[in-house]
Amino acid sequence: MKTLDEFIVEKQQDFPHATGELTALLSAIKLGAKIIHRDISKAGLLDILGSHGANNIQGEVQMKLDLYANNIFKAALKARGQVAGFASEEEENIVIFEGERAEKARYVVLMDPLDGSSNIDVNVSVGSIFSIYRRITPIGQSVSEKDFLQPGSAQVAAGYVVYGSSTMLVYTTGCGVHAFTYDPSLGVFCLSHEKVIYPSSGCLYSINEGNSIQFPLGVKKYIQYCQEEDADTQRPYNSRYIGSLVADFHRNLLKGGIYIYPNTTYHPEGKLRLLYECNPMAFLAEQAGGKASNGSHRILDITPETLHQRSPFFVGTESMVKDSERFMTLYPNQ
Ligand code: AHG
Ligand code: MN
Ligand code: MN
């Protein structure tokens, strides 16, 4: 059995100039995940379900657990002193950590602290997503928004925690994707899947088909294609949609599939957030041999303009994402 800490230390030895800061940072995320795991597993017994009674900056209902998870991760990251600043789906502005250590810290962290809010109250898998960048503002100066508005290709590390039938932490630092399953009796994450790679072909598609009427024509045509019979390509594909990006992504990563949240009439820019959801998942997907696109361009090449920017998102098995892009090109602007 190899724990997450042992694995990270082992990997660090491949980088002689590593300072251990990133290791400490990941450890803070691990601590936050353990706390949230503990509380989610007792959610029906604690007063943490339901709405908080307010909306976030994006006008979405904030659940109690959204805010709770945000505060847990923010505090855990601040305490370690490895992070100069924090941005989150639940915070209107970036949070600059103060203090001597934070001012010298080399990293900024962006998070979707609790993904899949609509599933919290009904005991269905939710997750937490993180994305880590090296600051570009020189050490000694306060970090600013520009440290957070880097293209996804500049990510140093990214990952997620899925709180499912077991809790699992999945991450990449650009050397493959590794997954660790939490053993609550020991309080440790144990390596369960090393170098995760998408199966070479997939036969799952995940999209909220209730919104079909609002989809671009290319997406409608691609879904028709998924539903057609063709033995050579194992179609029709199976439809699977949980409504928690983390859980849908995780299943498709292990089984082979595509997840799509396109632009719709209601969400003309797409619903998912580029910085907190698309970029980290795109980094993981590519590291696992998959692909992530906004329908025409690589997600990781987009230079963000605003913190809470949204994007259409097509992610998963490479051949499936390529097929979907082909349909988007065949039926443009409709
Ligand atoms: P969040 O809970 O962080 O706001 O994210 C919800 C996202 C994503 O997890 C999920 O795939 C998608 O919204 C579901 O949206 P629909 O309910 O519109 O399908
Ligand atoms: Mn989310
Ligand atoms: Mn969220």
GROMACS .gro file of C-alpha atoms and ligand atoms in nm:
model
  355
    1MET     CA    1   0.000   0.000   0.000
    2LYS     CA    2   0.133   0.343  -0.094
    3THR     CA    3  -0.013   0.659   0.055
    4LEU     CA    4  -0.058   0.988  -0.127
    5ASP     CA    5   0.219   1.146   0.083
    6GLU     CA    6   0.463   0.865   0.008
    7PHE     CA    7   0.378   0.882  -0.361
    8ILE     CA    8   0.429   1.259  -0.380
    9VAL     CA    9   0.763   1.241  -0.198
   10GLU     CA   10   0.874   0.960  -0.430
   11LYS     CA   11   0.780   1.164  -0.739
   12GLN     CA   12   0.951   1.473  -0.598
   13GLN     CA   13   1.283   1.289  -0.605
   14ASP     CA   14   1.267   1.303  -0.987
   15PHE     CA   15   1.291   1.684  -0.958
   16PRO     CA   16   1.613   1.774  -0.778
   17HIS     CA   17   1.518   2.143  -0.754
   18ALA     CA   18   1.178   2.077  -0.599
   19THR     CA   19   1.134   2.270  -0.276
   20GLY     CA   20   0.851   2.066  -0.127
   21GLU     CA   21   0.613   2.365  -0.144
   22LEU     CA   22   0.380   2.199  -0.392
   23THR     CA   23   0.381   1.887  -0.176
   24ALA     CA   24   0.274   2.092   0.125
   25LEU     CA   25   0.007   2.263  -0.083
   26LEU     CA   26  -0.140   1.932  -0.200
   27SER     CA   27  -0.136   1.823   0.159
   28ALA     CA   28  -0.358   2.120   0.250
   29ILE     CA   29  -0.605   2.017  -0.019
   30LYS     CA   30  -0.594   1.662   0.115
   31LEU     CA   31  -0.679   1.789   0.462
   32GLY     CA   32  -0.973   1.991   0.330
   33ALA     CA   33  -1.097   1.685   0.141
   34LYS     CA   34  -1.085   1.472   0.456
   35ILE     CA   35  -1.290   1.725   0.651
   36ILE     CA   36  -1.550   1.750   0.376
   37HIS     CA   37  -1.560   1.371   0.338
   38ARG     CA   38  -1.626   1.342   0.712
   39ASP     CA   39  -1.908   1.592   0.709
   40ILE     CA   40  -2.069   1.485   0.382
   41SER     CA   41  -2.087   1.128   0.507
   42LYS     CA   42  -2.302   1.256   0.797
   43ALA     CA   43  -2.485   1.517   0.592
   44GLY     CA   44  -2.836   1.403   0.681
   45LEU     CA   45  -2.752   1.429   1.053
   46LEU     CA   46  -2.580   1.767   1.056
   47ASP     CA   47  -2.735   2.100   0.971
   48ILE     CA   48  -2.541   2.131   0.646
   49LEU     CA   49  -2.799   2.047   0.382
   50GLY     CA   50  -3.020   2.289   0.194
   51SER     CA   51  -2.981   2.637   0.068
   52HIS     CA   52  -2.780   2.903   0.247
   53GLY     CA   53  -3.047   3.155   0.151
   54ALA     CA   54  -2.838   3.365  -0.088
   55ASN     CA   55  -2.703   3.356  -0.441
   56ASN     CA   56  -2.337   3.358  -0.544
   57ILE     CA   57  -2.179   3.619  -0.771
   58GLN     CA   58  -2.307   3.424  -1.071
   59GLY     CA   59  -2.667   3.440  -0.950
   60GLU     CA   60  -2.679   3.072  -0.855
   61VAL     CA   61  -2.833   2.948  -0.533
   62GLN     CA   62  -2.560   2.891  -0.274
   63MET     CA   63  -2.602   2.576  -0.072
   64LYS     CA   64  -2.477   2.561   0.287
   65LEU     CA   65  -2.221   2.304   0.178
   66ASP     CA   66  -2.094   2.528  -0.104
   67LEU     CA   67  -1.996   2.790   0.150
   68TYR     CA   68  -1.879   2.543   0.409
   69ALA     CA   69  -1.646   2.368   0.161
   70ASN     CA   70  -1.521   2.704   0.037
   71ASN     CA   71  -1.430   2.812   0.389
   72ILE     CA   72  -1.264   2.479   0.473
   73PHE     CA   73  -1.035   2.487   0.169
   74LYS     CA   74  -0.962   2.857   0.206
   75ALA     CA   75  -0.858   2.811   0.568
   76ALA     CA   76  -0.653   2.496   0.497
   77LEU     CA   77  -0.465   2.665   0.212
   78LYS     CA   78  -0.407   2.982   0.411
   79ALA     CA   79  -0.273   2.794   0.714
   80ARG     CA   80   0.009   2.621   0.523
   81GLY     CA   81   0.161   2.945   0.394
   82GLN     CA   82   0.238   2.796   0.052
   83VAL     CA   83  -0.031   2.993  -0.127
   84ALA     CA   84  -0.028   3.362  -0.215
   85GLY     CA   85  -0.391   3.385  -0.317
   86PHE     CA   86  -0.714   3.196  -0.370
   87ALA     CA   87  -1.001   3.226  -0.618
   88SER     CA   88  -1.323   3.034  -0.601
   89GLU     CA   89  -1.659   2.998  -0.767
   90GLU     CA   90  -1.808   3.111  -0.434
   91GLU     CA   91  -1.597   3.428  -0.395
   92GLU     CA   92  -1.669   3.744  -0.591
   93ASN     CA   93  -1.305   3.856  -0.597
   94ILE     CA   94  -0.966   3.693  -0.551
   95VAL     CA   95  -0.861   3.645  -0.189
   96ILE     CA   96  -0.504   3.760  -0.120
   97PHE     CA   97  -0.351   3.581   0.177
   98GLU     CA   98  -0.163   3.810   0.410
   99GLY     CA   99   0.145   3.743   0.618
  100GLU     CA  100   0.516   3.701   0.557
  101ARG     CA  101   0.500   3.342   0.430
  102ALA     CA  102   0.204   3.402   0.200
  103GLU     CA  103   0.375   3.706   0.048
  104LYS     CA  104   0.669   3.486  -0.050
  105ALA     CA  105   0.453   3.193  -0.160
  106ARG     CA  106   0.491   3.090  -0.522
  107TYR     CA  107   0.146   2.952  -0.596
  108VAL     CA  108  -0.213   3.062  -0.643
  109VAL     CA  109  -0.502   2.818  -0.617
  110LEU     CA  110  -0.842   2.826  -0.790
  111MET     CA  111  -1.126   2.603  -0.677
  112ASP     CA  112  -1.477   2.482  -0.729
  113PRO     CA  113  -1.502   2.381  -0.362
  114LEU     CA  114  -1.823   2.185  -0.402
  115ASP     CA  115  -1.923   2.067  -0.748
  116GLY     CA  116  -2.265   1.921  -0.812
  117SER     CA  117  -2.460   2.130  -0.560
  118SER     CA  118  -2.793   2.010  -0.690
  119ASN     CA  119  -2.701   1.656  -0.582
  120ILE     CA  120  -2.605   1.733  -0.223
  121ASP     CA  121  -2.947   1.698  -0.068
  122VAL     CA  122  -3.026   1.368  -0.241
  123ASN     CA  123  -2.716   1.168  -0.147
  124VAL     CA  124  -2.564   1.160  -0.494
  125SER     CA  125  -2.190   1.203  -0.566
  126VAL     CA  126  -2.042   1.551  -0.545
  127GLY     CA  127  -1.682   1.669  -0.574
  128SER     CA  128  -1.421   1.941  -0.523
  129ILE     CA  129  -1.198   2.066  -0.807
  130PHE     CA  130  -0.862   2.245  -0.777
  131SER     CA  131  -0.625   2.418  -1.016
  132ILE     CA  132  -0.277   2.545  -0.924
  133TYR     CA  133  -0.060   2.806  -1.100
  134ARG     CA  134   0.276   2.958  -1.031
  135ARG     CA  135   0.236   3.332  -0.961
  136ILE     CA  136   0.360   3.570  -1.228
  137THR     CA  137   0.375   3.877  -1.004
  138PRO     CA  138   0.723   3.893  -0.852
  139ILE     CA  139   0.765   3.767  -0.496
  140GLY     CA  140   0.737   4.054  -0.251
  141GLN     CA  141   0.451   4.218  -0.441
  142SER     CA  142   0.092   4.137  -0.375
  143VAL     CA  143  -0.063   3.893  -0.625
  144SER     CA  144  -0.337   4.035  -0.846
  145GLU     CA  145  -0.605   3.906  -1.083
  146LYS     CA  146  -0.351   3.859  -1.359
  147ASP     CA  147  -0.190   3.575  -1.160
  148PHE     CA  148  -0.524   3.394  -1.183
  149LEU     CA  149  -0.604   3.477  -1.545
  150GLN     CA  150  -0.339   3.252  -1.700
  151PRO     CA  151  -0.426   3.004  -1.976
  152GLY     CA  152  -0.493   2.651  -1.854
  153SER     CA  153  -0.174   2.531  -2.023
  154ALA     CA  154   0.020   2.711  -1.748
  155GLN     CA  155  -0.130   2.497  -1.471
  156VAL     CA  156   0.130   2.336  -1.244
  157ALA     CA  157  -0.114   2.086  -1.099
  158ALA     CA  158  -0.485   2.013  -1.102
  159GLY     CA  159  -0.720   1.755  -0.968
  160TYR     CA  160  -1.045   1.671  -0.801
  161VAL     CA  161  -1.190   1.483  -0.511
  162VAL     CA  162  -1.499   1.276  -0.579
  163TYR     CA  163  -1.713   1.199  -0.276
  164GLY     CA  164  -1.885   0.889  -0.411
  165SER     CA  165  -1.934   0.532  -0.298
  166SER     CA  166  -1.576   0.585  -0.187
  167THR     CA  167  -1.390   0.914  -0.168
  168MET     CA  168  -1.113   0.946  -0.420
  169LEU     CA  169  -0.851   1.212  -0.492
  170VAL     CA  170  -0.731   1.227  -0.854
  171TYR     CA  171  -0.453   1.465  -0.957
  172THR     CA  172  -0.188   1.549  -1.211
  173THR     CA  173   0.128   1.758  -1.201
  174GLY     CA  174   0.184   1.702  -1.572
  175CYS     CA  175   0.335   1.353  -1.533
  176GLY     CA  176   0.022   1.143  -1.576
  177VAL     CA  177  -0.296   1.113  -1.372
  178HIS     CA  178  -0.297   0.924  -1.045
  179ALA     CA  179  -0.592   0.830  -0.823
  180PHE     CA  180  -0.600   0.764  -0.451
  181THR     CA  181  -0.886   0.605  -0.261
  182TYR     CA  182  -0.954   0.728   0.092
  183ASP     CA  183  -0.946   0.476   0.373
  184PRO     CA  184  -1.149   0.648   0.647
  185SER     CA  185  -1.043   0.397   0.913
  186LEU     CA  186  -0.677   0.496   0.864
  187GLY     CA  187  -0.739   0.856   0.755
  188VAL     CA  188  -0.513   0.816   0.451
  189PHE     CA  189  -0.549   0.830   0.074
  190CYS     CA  190  -0.399   0.513  -0.078
  191LEU     CA  191  -0.276   0.479  -0.435
  192SER     CA  192  -0.541   0.278  -0.620
  193HIS     CA  193  -0.494   0.378  -0.988
  194GLU     CA  194  -0.150   0.479  -1.112
  195LYS     CA  195  -0.117   0.644  -1.456
  196VAL     CA  196  -0.484   0.645  -1.544
  197ILE     CA  197  -0.544   0.645  -1.921
  198TYR     CA  198  -0.879   0.665  -2.102
  199PRO     CA  199  -0.978   0.339  -2.273
  200SER     CA  200  -0.894   0.377  -2.644
  201SER     CA  201  -1.262   0.395  -2.740
  202GLY     CA  202  -1.567   0.490  -2.541
  203CYS     CA  203  -1.938   0.427  -2.560
  204LEU     CA  204  -2.085   0.663  -2.301
  205TYR     CA  205  -2.216   1.012  -2.366
  206SER     CA  206  -2.309   1.253  -2.088
  207ILE     CA  207  -2.518   1.563  -2.151
  208ASN     CA  208  -2.829   1.717  -1.998
  209GLU     CA  209  -3.068   1.613  -2.275
  210GLY     CA  210  -3.351   1.804  -2.108
  211ASN     CA  211  -3.191   2.112  -2.266
  212SER     CA  212  -3.184   1.957  -2.618
  213ILE     CA  213  -3.405   2.216  -2.776
  214GLN     CA  214  -3.153   2.483  -2.677
  215PHE     CA  215  -2.843   2.304  -2.812
  216PRO     CA  216  -2.642   2.424  -3.112
  217LEU     CA  217  -2.725   2.221  -3.424
  218GLY     CA  218  -2.380   2.054  -3.421
  219VAL     CA  219  -2.449   1.911  -3.074
  220LYS     CA  220  -2.801   1.795  -3.174
  221LYS     CA  221  -2.651   1.617  -3.477
  222TYR     CA  222  -2.374   1.462  -3.266
  223ILE     CA  223  -2.630   1.325  -3.020
  224GLN     CA  224  -2.827   1.176  -3.309
  225TYR     CA  225  -2.500   1.015  -3.421
  226CYS     CA  226  -2.447   0.872  -3.069
  227GLN     CA  227  -2.795   0.719  -3.084
  228GLU     CA  228  -2.764   0.561  -3.428
  229GLU     CA  229  -2.699   0.189  -3.470
  230ASP     CA  230  -2.357   0.093  -3.602
  231ALA     CA  231  -2.189  -0.225  -3.484
  232ASP     CA  232  -1.837  -0.119  -3.592
  233THR     CA  233  -1.835   0.181  -3.361
  234GLN     CA  234  -2.043   0.013  -3.087
  235ARG     CA  235  -2.328   0.259  -3.137
  236PRO     CA  236  -2.577   0.339  -3.002
  237TYR     CA  237  -2.375   0.468  -2.709
  238ASN     CA  238  -2.517   0.460  -2.358
  239SER     CA  239  -2.641   0.784  -2.207
  240ARG     CA  240  -2.519   0.853  -1.850
  241TYR     CA  241  -2.563   1.188  -1.676
  242ILE     CA  242  -2.527   1.248  -1.302
  243GLY     CA  243  -2.529   1.627  -1.301
  244SER     CA  244  -2.201   1.654  -1.105
  245LEU     CA  245  -1.920   1.726  -1.349
  246VAL     CA  246  -1.667   1.554  -1.122
  247ALA     CA  247  -1.865   1.231  -1.106
  248ASP     CA  248  -1.953   1.232  -1.478
  249PHE     CA  249  -1.592   1.306  -1.571
  250HIS     CA  250  -1.459   1.038  -1.337
  251ARG     CA  251  -1.687   0.768  -1.476
  252ASN     CA  252  -1.602   0.859  -1.835
  253LEU     CA  253  -1.230   0.862  -1.752
  254LEU     CA  254  -1.245   0.505  -1.624
  255LYS     CA  255  -1.499   0.365  -1.872
  256GLY     CA  256  -1.444   0.579  -2.184
  257GLY     CA  257  -1.692   0.847  -2.279
  258ILE     CA  258  -1.763   1.209  -2.357
  259TYR     CA  259  -1.911   1.481  -2.136
  260ILE     CA  260  -2.065   1.784  -2.305
  261TYR     CA  261  -2.203   2.105  -2.158
  262PRO     CA  262  -2.257   2.319  -2.469
  263ASN     CA  263  -2.369   2.677  -2.498
  264THR     CA  264  -2.748   2.691  -2.476
  265THR     CA  265  -3.007   2.962  -2.516
  266TYR     CA  266  -3.019   2.995  -2.139
  267HIS     CA  267  -2.638   2.980  -2.101
  268PRO     CA  268  -2.509   3.144  -2.423
  269GLU     CA  269  -2.146   3.114  -2.307
  270GLY     CA  270  -2.195   2.764  -2.166
  271LYS     CA  271  -2.258   2.696  -1.799
  272LEU     CA  272  -1.928   2.563  -1.670
  273ARG     CA  273  -1.661   2.796  -1.540
  274LEU     CA  274  -1.338   2.803  -1.742
  275LEU     CA  275  -1.109   2.862  -1.444
  276TYR     CA  276  -1.262   2.640  -1.177
  277GLU     CA  277  -1.408   2.355  -1.383
  278CYS     CA  278  -1.296   2.337  -1.750
  279ASN     CA  279  -0.923   2.408  -1.712
  280PRO     CA  280  -0.844   2.159  -1.436
  281MET     CA  281  -1.054   1.887  -1.600
  282ALA     CA  282  -0.893   1.962  -1.938
  283PHE     CA  283  -0.544   1.927  -1.788
  284LEU     CA  284  -0.641   1.591  -1.635
  285ALA     CA  285  -0.809   1.474  -1.957
  286GLU     CA  286  -0.506   1.549  -2.171
  287GLN     CA  287  -0.273   1.387  -1.920
  288ALA     CA  288  -0.490   1.075  -1.939
  289GLY     CA  289  -0.472   1.065  -2.321
  290GLY     CA  290  -0.809   1.238  -2.370
  291LYS     CA  291  -0.911   1.572  -2.516
  292ALA     CA  292  -1.090   1.887  -2.401
  293SER     CA  293  -1.238   2.146  -2.631
  294ASN     CA  294  -1.487   2.432  -2.637
  295GLY     CA  295  -1.631   2.280  -2.956
  296SER     CA  296  -1.364   2.421  -3.183
  297HIS     CA  297  -1.054   2.512  -2.979
  298ARG     CA  298  -0.839   2.346  -2.714
  299ILE     CA  299  -0.959   2.457  -2.371
  300LEU     CA  300  -0.604   2.491  -2.232
  301ASP     CA  301  -0.513   2.748  -2.501
  302ILE     CA  302  -0.783   2.998  -2.401
  303THR     CA  303  -0.655   3.309  -2.226
  304PRO     CA  304  -0.920   3.400  -1.969
  305GLU     CA  305  -1.044   3.755  -1.946
  306THR     CA  306  -1.249   3.740  -1.629
  307LEU     CA  307  -1.247   3.525  -1.318
  308HIS     CA  308  -1.593   3.378  -1.351
  309GLN     CA  309  -1.584   3.335  -1.729
  310ARG     CA  310  -1.780   3.040  -1.867
  311SER     CA  311  -1.713   2.815  -2.163
  312PRO     CA  312  -1.884   2.541  -2.361
  313PHE     CA  313  -1.711   2.216  -2.264
  314PHE     CA  314  -1.651   1.892  -2.455
  315VAL     CA  315  -1.423   1.652  -2.268
  316GLY     CA  316  -1.334   1.284  -2.263
  317THR     CA  317  -1.207   1.009  -2.491
  318GLU     CA  318  -1.006   1.171  -2.769
  319SER     CA  319  -1.185   1.010  -3.065
  320MET     CA  320  -1.527   1.104  -2.926
  321VAL     CA  321  -1.432   1.468  -2.865
  322LYS     CA  322  -1.288   1.482  -3.218
  323ASP     CA  323  -1.614   1.342  -3.358
  324SER     CA  324  -1.816   1.603  -3.169
  325GLU     CA  325  -1.589   1.881  -3.301
  326ARG     CA  326  -1.643   1.748  -3.652
  327PHE     CA  327  -2.020   1.790  -3.610
  328MET     CA  328  -1.968   2.141  -3.470
  329THR     CA  329  -1.767   2.230  -3.781
  330LEU     CA  330  -2.019   2.070  -4.018
  331TYR     CA  331  -2.308   2.265  -3.866
  332PRO     CA  332  -2.160   2.602  -3.761
  333ASN     CA  333  -2.334   2.902  -3.609
  334GLN     CA  334  -2.673   2.741  -3.561
  335AHG     P1  335  -2.173   2.359  -0.928
  335AHG     O1  336  -2.248   2.269  -0.836
  335AHG     O2  337  -2.028   2.375  -0.887
  335AHG     O3  338  -2.241   2.491  -0.955
  335AHG     O4  339  -2.157   2.286  -1.070
  335AHG     C1  340  -2.270   2.230  -1.131
  335AHG     C2  341  -2.234   2.203  -1.272
  335AHG     C3  342  -2.168   2.068  -1.298
  335AHG     O5  343  -2.119   2.001  -1.189
  335AHG     C4  344  -2.275   1.987  -1.361
  335AHG     O6  345  -2.224   1.897  -1.453
  335AHG     C5  346  -2.365   2.087  -1.421
  335AHG     O7  347  -2.353   2.204  -1.348
  335AHG     C6  348  -2.505   2.040  -1.419
  335AHG     O8  349  -2.585   2.134  -1.477
  335AHG     P2  350  -2.736   2.103  -1.523
  335AHG     O9  351  -2.812   2.083  -1.395
  335AHG    O10  352  -2.775   2.225  -1.598
  335AHG    O11  353  -2.732   1.979  -1.609
  336MN      MN  354  -1.914   2.292  -1.039
  337MN      MN  355  -1.952   2.452  -0.706
   0.00000   0.00000   0.00000
